[in-house]
mmCIF file of C-alpha atoms and ligand atoms in Angstrom:
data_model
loop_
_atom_site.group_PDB
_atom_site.id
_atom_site.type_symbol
_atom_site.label_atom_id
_atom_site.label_comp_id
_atom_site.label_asym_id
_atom_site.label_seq_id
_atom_site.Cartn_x
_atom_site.Cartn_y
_atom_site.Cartn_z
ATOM 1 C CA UNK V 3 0.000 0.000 0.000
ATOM 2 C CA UNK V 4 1.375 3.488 -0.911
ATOM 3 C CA UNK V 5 0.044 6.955 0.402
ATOM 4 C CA UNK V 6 -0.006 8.861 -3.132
ATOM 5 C CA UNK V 7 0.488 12.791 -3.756
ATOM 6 C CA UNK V 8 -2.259 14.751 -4.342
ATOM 7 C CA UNK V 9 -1.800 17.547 -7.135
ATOM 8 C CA UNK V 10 -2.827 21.161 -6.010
ATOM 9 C CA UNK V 11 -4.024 24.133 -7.823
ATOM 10 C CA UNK V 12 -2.795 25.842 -9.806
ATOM 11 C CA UNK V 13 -1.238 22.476 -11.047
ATOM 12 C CA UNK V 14 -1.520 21.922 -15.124
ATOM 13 C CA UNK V 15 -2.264 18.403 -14.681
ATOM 14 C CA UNK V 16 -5.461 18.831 -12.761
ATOM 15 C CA UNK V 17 -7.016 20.168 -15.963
ATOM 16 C CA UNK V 18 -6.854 17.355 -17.876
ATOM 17 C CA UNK V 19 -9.499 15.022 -19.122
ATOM 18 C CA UNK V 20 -9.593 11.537 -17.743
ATOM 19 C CA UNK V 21 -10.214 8.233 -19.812
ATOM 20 C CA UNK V 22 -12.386 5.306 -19.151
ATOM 21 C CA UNK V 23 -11.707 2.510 -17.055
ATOM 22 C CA UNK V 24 -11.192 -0.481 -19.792
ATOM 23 C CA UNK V 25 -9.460 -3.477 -17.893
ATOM 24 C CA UNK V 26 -10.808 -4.228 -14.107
ATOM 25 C CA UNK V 27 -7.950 -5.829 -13.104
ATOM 26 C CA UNK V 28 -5.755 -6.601 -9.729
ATOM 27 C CA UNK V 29 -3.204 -3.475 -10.737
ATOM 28 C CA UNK V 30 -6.952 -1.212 -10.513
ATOM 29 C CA UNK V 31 -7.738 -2.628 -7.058
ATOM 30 C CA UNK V 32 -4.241 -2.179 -6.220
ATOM 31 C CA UNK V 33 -4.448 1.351 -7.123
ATOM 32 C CA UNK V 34 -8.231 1.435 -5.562
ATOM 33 C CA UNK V 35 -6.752 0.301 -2.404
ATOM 34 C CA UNK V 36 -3.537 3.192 -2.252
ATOM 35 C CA UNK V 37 -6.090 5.730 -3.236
ATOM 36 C CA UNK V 38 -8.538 5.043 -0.220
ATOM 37 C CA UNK V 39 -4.956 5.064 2.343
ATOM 38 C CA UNK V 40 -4.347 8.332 0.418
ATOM 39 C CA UNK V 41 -7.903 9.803 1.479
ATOM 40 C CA UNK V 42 -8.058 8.776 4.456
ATOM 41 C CA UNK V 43 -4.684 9.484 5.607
ATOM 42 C CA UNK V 44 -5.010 13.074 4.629
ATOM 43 C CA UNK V 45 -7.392 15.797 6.128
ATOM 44 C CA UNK V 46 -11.266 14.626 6.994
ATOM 45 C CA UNK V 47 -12.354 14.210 3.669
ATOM 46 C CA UNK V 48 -15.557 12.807 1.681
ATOM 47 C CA UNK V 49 -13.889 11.790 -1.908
ATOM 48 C CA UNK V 50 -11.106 12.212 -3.971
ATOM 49 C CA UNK V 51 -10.764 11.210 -7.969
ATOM 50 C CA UNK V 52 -7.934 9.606 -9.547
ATOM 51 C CA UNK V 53 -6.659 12.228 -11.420
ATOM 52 C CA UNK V 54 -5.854 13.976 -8.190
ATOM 53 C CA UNK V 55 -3.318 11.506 -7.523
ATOM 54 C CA UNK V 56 -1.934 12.093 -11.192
ATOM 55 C CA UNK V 57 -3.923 8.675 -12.598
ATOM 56 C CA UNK V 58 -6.048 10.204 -15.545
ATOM 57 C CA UNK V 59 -8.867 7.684 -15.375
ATOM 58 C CA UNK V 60 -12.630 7.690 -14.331
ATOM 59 C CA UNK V 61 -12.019 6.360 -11.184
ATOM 60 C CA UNK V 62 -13.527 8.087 -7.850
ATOM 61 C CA UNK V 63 -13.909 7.348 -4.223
ATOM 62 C CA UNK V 64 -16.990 8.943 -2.155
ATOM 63 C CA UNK V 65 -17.796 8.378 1.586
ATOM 64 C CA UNK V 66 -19.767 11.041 3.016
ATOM 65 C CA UNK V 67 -20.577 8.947 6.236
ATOM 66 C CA UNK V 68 -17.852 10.857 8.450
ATOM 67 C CA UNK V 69 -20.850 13.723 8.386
ATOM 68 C CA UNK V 70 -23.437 13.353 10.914
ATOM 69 C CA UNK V 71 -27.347 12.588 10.147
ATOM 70 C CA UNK V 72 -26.797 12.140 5.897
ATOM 71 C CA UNK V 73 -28.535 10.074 4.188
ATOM 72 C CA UNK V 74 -25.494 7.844 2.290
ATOM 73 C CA UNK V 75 -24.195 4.531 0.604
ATOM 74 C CA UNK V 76 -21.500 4.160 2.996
ATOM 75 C CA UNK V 77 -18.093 3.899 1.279
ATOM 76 C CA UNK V 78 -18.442 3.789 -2.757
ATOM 77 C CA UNK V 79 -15.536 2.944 -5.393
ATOM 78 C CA UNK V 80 -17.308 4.331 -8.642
ATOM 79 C CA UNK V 81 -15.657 3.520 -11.771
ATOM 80 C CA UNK V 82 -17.063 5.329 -15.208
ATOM 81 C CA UNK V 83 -19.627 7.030 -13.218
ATOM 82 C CA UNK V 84 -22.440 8.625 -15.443
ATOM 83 C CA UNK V 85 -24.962 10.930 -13.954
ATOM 84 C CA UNK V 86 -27.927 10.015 -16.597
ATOM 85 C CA UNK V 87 -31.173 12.152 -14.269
ATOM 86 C CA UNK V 88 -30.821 14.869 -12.175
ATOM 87 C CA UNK V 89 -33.628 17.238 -10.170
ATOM 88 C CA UNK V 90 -33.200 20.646 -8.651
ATOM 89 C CA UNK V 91 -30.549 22.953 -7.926
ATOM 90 C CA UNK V 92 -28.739 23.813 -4.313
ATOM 91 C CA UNK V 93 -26.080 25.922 -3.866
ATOM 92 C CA UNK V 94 -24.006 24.841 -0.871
ATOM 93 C CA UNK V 95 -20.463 25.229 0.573
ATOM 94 C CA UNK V 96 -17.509 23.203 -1.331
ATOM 95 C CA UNK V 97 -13.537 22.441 -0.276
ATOM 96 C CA UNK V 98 -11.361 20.141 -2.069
ATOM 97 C CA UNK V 99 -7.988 17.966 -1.150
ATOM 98 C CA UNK V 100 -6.170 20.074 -4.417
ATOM 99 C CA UNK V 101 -7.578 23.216 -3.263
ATOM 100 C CA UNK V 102 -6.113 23.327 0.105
ATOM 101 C CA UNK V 103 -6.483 27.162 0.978
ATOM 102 C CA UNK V 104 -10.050 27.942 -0.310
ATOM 103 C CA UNK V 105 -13.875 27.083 0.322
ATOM 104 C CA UNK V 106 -16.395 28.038 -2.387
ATOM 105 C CA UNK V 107 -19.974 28.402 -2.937
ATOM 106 C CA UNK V 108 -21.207 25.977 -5.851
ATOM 107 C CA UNK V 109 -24.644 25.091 -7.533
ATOM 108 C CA UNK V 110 -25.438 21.311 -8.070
ATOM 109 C CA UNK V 111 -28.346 19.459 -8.689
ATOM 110 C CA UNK V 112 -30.517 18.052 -5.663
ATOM 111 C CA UNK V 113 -30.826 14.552 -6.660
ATOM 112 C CA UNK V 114 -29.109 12.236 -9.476
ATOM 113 C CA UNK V 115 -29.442 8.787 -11.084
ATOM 114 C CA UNK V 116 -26.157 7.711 -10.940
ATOM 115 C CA UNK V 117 -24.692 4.542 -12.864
ATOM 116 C CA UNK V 118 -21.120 3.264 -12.343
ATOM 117 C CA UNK V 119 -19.085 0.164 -12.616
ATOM 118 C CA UNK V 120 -17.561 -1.232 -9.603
ATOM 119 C CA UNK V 121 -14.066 -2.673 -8.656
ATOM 120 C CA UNK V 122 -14.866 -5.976 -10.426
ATOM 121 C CA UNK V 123 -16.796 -4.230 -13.398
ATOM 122 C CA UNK V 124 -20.132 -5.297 -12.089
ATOM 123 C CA UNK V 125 -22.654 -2.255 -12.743
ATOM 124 C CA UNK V 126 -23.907 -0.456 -9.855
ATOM 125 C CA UNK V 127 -26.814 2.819 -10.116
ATOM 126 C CA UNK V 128 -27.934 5.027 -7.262
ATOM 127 C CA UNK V 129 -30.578 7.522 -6.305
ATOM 128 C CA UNK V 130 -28.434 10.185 -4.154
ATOM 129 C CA UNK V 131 -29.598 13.388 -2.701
ATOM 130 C CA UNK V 132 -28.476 15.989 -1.031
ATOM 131 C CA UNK V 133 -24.825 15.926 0.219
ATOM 132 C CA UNK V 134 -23.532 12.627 -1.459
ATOM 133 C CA UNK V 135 -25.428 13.826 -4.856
ATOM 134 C CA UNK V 136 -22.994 17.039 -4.527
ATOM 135 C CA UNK V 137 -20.055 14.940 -3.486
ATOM 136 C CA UNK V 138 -20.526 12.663 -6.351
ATOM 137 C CA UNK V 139 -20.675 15.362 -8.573
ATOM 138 C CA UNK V 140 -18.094 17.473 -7.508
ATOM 139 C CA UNK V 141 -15.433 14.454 -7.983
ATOM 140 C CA UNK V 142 -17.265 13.642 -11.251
ATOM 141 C CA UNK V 143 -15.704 17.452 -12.300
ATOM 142 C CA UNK V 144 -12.255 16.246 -11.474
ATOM 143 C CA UNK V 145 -12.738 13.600 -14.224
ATOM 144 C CA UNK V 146 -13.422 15.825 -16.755
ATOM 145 C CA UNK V 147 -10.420 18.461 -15.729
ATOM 146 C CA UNK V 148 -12.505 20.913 -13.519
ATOM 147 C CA UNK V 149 -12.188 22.113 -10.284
ATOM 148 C CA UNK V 150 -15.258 23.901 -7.999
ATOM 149 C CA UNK V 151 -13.212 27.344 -8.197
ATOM 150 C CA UNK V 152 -14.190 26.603 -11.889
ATOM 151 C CA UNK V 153 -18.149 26.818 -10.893
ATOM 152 C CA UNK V 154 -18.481 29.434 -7.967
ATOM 153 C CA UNK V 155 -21.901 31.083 -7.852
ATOM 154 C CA UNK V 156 -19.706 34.480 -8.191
ATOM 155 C CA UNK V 157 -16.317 35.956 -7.550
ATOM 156 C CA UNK V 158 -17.574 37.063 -4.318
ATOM 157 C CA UNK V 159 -18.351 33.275 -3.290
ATOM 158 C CA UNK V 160 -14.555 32.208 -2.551
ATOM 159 C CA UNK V 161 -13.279 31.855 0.938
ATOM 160 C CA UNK V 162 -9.919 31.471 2.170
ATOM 161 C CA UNK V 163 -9.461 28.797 4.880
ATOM 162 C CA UNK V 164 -7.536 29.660 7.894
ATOM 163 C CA UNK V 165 -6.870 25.880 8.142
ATOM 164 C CA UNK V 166 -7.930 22.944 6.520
ATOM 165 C CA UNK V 167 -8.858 20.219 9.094
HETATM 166 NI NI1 LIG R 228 -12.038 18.005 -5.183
#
């Protein structure tokens, strides 16, 4: 098992687009299995994507269960996720492991249909509301090279942290 580095803004690499998961292999659990020591070794945190580790494919890890009273699925590896419904709008309060120095206000719809392979390639789909639907979809952006700073409500919606814990 290997704690892996997580790529910070304003770091070129973040912005790129990640590919699809082809071969679910032991060298993807492998990985799978570094990424979770990564997240959870690092500040409280509720998901991290593979290309914030520098691996460029569709890979994420949610948990939001560390949060009090939220309705969740517990611990989820998503591979190829694909949101394919969503319903309303929030806007709500967003941090991220490559954003260490910032909090931002971000829109992002109420509920989803999610479908997603999982460590074995079996297919998986979820209803999620609420805090996991914004997780999800806030690591979903990381696939596709974007970061919440790239979605604030307005200029005047960026915070600076005094710490991240
Ligand atoms: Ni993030």
């Amino acid at each position: 098992m290997a704690r892996l580095e997580i790529l910070t803004f304003p770091d070129e690499r973040l912005k790129q687009v990640s590919q699809p998961v082809e071969t679910f292999d032991d060298r993807l659990r492998q990985f799978l299995r570094d990424l979770e020591e990564t997240m959870d070794g690092g500040p409280p945190s509720v998901g991290i994507a593979a290309p914030q580790v520098g691996r460029f494919e569709r890979i994420l890890l949610v948990d939001v269960s560390i949060k009090p009273k939220i309705k969740n699925h517990g611990r989820l590896f998503l591979i190829n996720p694909r949101i394919v419904a969503e319903q309303g709008q929030e806007v709500a309060r967003e941090g991220c492991l490559s954003v260490p120095d910032f909090t931002g206000n971000v829109s992002r719809a109420e509920t989803i249909e999610l479908e997603a392979q999982d460590p074995y390639g079996s297919p998986l789909s979820f209803t999620m509301t609420g805090f996991e639907a914004r997780a999800v979809q806030h690591e979903m952006d990381h696939l596709d090279g974007l970061l919440f700073l790239d979605r604030l409500v307005s200029r005047r919606d960026l915070f600076r942290r005094k710490k991240y814990k």
